[in-house]
Coordinates of C-alpha atoms in Angstrom, one line a residue:
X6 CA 96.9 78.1 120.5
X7 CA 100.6 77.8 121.0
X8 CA 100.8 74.3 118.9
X9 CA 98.7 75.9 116.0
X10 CA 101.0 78.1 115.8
X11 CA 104.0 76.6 115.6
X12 CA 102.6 74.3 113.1
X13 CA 101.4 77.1 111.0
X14 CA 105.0 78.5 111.4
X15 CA 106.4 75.3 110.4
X16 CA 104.2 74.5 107.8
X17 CA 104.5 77.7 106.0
X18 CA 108.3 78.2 106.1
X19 CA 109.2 74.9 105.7
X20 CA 112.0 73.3 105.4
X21 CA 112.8 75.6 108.7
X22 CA 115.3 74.8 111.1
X23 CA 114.0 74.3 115.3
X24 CA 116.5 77.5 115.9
X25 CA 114.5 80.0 113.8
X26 CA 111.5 78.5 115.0
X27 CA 112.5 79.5 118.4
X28 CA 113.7 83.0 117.0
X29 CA 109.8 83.3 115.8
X30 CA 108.0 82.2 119.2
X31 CA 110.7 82.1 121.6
X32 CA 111.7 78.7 123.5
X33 CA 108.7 77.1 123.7
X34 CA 109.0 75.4 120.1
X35 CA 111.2 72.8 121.7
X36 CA 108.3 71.3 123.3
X37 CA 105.9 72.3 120.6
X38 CA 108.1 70.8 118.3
X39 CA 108.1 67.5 120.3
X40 CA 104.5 67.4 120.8
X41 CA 103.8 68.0 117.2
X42 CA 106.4 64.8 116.4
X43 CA 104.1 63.2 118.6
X44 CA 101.3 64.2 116.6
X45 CA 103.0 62.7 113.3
X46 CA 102.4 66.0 111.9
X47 CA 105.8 67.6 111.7
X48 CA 109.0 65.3 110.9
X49 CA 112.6 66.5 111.9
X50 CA 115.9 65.9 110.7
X51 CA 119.1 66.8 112.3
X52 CA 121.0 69.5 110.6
X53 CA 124.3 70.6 112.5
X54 CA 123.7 71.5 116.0
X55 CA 119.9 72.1 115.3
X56 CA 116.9 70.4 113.7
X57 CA 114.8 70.6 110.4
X58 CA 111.6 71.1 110.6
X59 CA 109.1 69.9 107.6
X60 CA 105.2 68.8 108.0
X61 CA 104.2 65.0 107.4
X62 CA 101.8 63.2 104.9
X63 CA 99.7 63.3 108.0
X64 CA 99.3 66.7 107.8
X65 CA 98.2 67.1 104.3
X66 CA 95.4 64.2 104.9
X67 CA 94.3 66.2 108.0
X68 CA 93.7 69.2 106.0
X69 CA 92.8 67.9 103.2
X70 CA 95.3 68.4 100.9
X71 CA 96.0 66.3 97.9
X72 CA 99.9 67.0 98.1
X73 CA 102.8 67.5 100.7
X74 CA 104.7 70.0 98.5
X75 CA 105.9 73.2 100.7
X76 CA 104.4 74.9 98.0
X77 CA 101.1 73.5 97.9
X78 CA 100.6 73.9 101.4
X79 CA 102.2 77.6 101.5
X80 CA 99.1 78.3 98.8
X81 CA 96.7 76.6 101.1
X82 CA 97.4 78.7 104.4
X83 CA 97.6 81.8 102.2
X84 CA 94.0 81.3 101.1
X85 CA 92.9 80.2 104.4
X86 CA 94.2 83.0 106.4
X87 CA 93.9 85.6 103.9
X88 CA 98.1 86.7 103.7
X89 CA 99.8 88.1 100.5
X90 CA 101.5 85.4 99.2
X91 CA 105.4 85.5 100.0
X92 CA 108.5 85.9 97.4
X93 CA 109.8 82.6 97.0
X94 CA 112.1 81.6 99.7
X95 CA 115.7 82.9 98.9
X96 CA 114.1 85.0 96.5
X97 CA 115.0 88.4 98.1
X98 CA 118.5 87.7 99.0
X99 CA 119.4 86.4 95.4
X100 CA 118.7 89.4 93.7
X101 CA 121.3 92.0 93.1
X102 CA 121.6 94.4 95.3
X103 CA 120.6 98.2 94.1
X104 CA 121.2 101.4 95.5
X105 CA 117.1 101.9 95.0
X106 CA 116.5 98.3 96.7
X107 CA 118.2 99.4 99.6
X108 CA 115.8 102.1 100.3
X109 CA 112.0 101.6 101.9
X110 CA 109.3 102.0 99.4
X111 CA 107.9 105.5 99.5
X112 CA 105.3 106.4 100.8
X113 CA 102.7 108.7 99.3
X114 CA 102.9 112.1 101.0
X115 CA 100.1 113.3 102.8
X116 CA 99.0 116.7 104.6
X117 CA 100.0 114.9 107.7
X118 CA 103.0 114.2 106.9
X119 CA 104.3 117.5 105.5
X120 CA 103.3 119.6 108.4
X121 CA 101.7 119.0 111.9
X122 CA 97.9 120.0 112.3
X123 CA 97.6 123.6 113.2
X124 CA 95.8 124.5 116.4
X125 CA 92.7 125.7 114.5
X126 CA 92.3 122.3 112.8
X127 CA 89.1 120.5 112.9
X128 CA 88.5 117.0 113.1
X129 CA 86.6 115.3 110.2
X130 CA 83.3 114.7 112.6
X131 CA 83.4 118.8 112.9
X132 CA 83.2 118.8 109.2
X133 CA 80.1 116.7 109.1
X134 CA 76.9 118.2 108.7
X135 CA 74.6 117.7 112.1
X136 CA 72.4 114.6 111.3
X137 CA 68.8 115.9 111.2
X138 CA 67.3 115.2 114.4
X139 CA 70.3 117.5 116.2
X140 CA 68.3 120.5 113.5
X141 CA 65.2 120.5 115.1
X142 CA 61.9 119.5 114.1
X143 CA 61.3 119.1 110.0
X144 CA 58.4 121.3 109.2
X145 CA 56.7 119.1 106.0

């Protein structure tokens, strides 16, 4: 489970560098890393004091892709494990910052979150008719 993941990590951020990698799933990615190089299914390239982490040909044939574009493969493990699909990378960080895109998205206000529940409050089961058995009899 460990080395699916970090090959799902890598192959959907990818290019990503070992150190965020470890940021993600702590320090074990060194040796996942290493055994996925071993697999030929992730290739590295040094990058200052760290490494960069992209997937192989190999991988795409594995999976059946037709193409090793981060792209392609981003759309492929979207579909496959049913996420949104993600802002392209740098995406957020290049737009201009607003005073509005500073802020959280609201949230649509509900009873719950303009007052606590009163005391007297009943659950949505209490609410519920009794199903007919818990009636009695049905005299037809």
């Amino acid at each position: 489970p460990r080395t699916v993941k970090a090959l799902t990590l890598v192959a959907y951020h990818q290019p990503i560098l070992q150190s965020h990698l470890v940021r993600m799933i702590g320090d074990v990615a060194y040796e996942e890393v290493q055994h996925l190089r071993g697999l030929g299914l992730v290739r590295t390239e040094a990058k200052g004091s760290t490494l960069e982490l992209t997937t192989t040909r190999r991988f795409a044939e594995y999976f059946g892709l037709s193409s090793t574009r981060p792209e392609e493969i981003r759309r492929f493990l979207e579909g496959r494990l049913g996420v949104a699909p993600s802002p392209p990378a740098g995406a957020l960080s290049e737009a201009p910052a607003t005073e509005d895109s500073a802020l959280p998205p609201e949230r649509p206000s509900t009873p719950s979150d303009a007052e606590p529940p009163s005391e007297n409050a009943t659950s949505p089961a209490e609410d519920d008719p009794a199903p007919p058995e818990a009636i009695g009899p049905s005299t037809d």
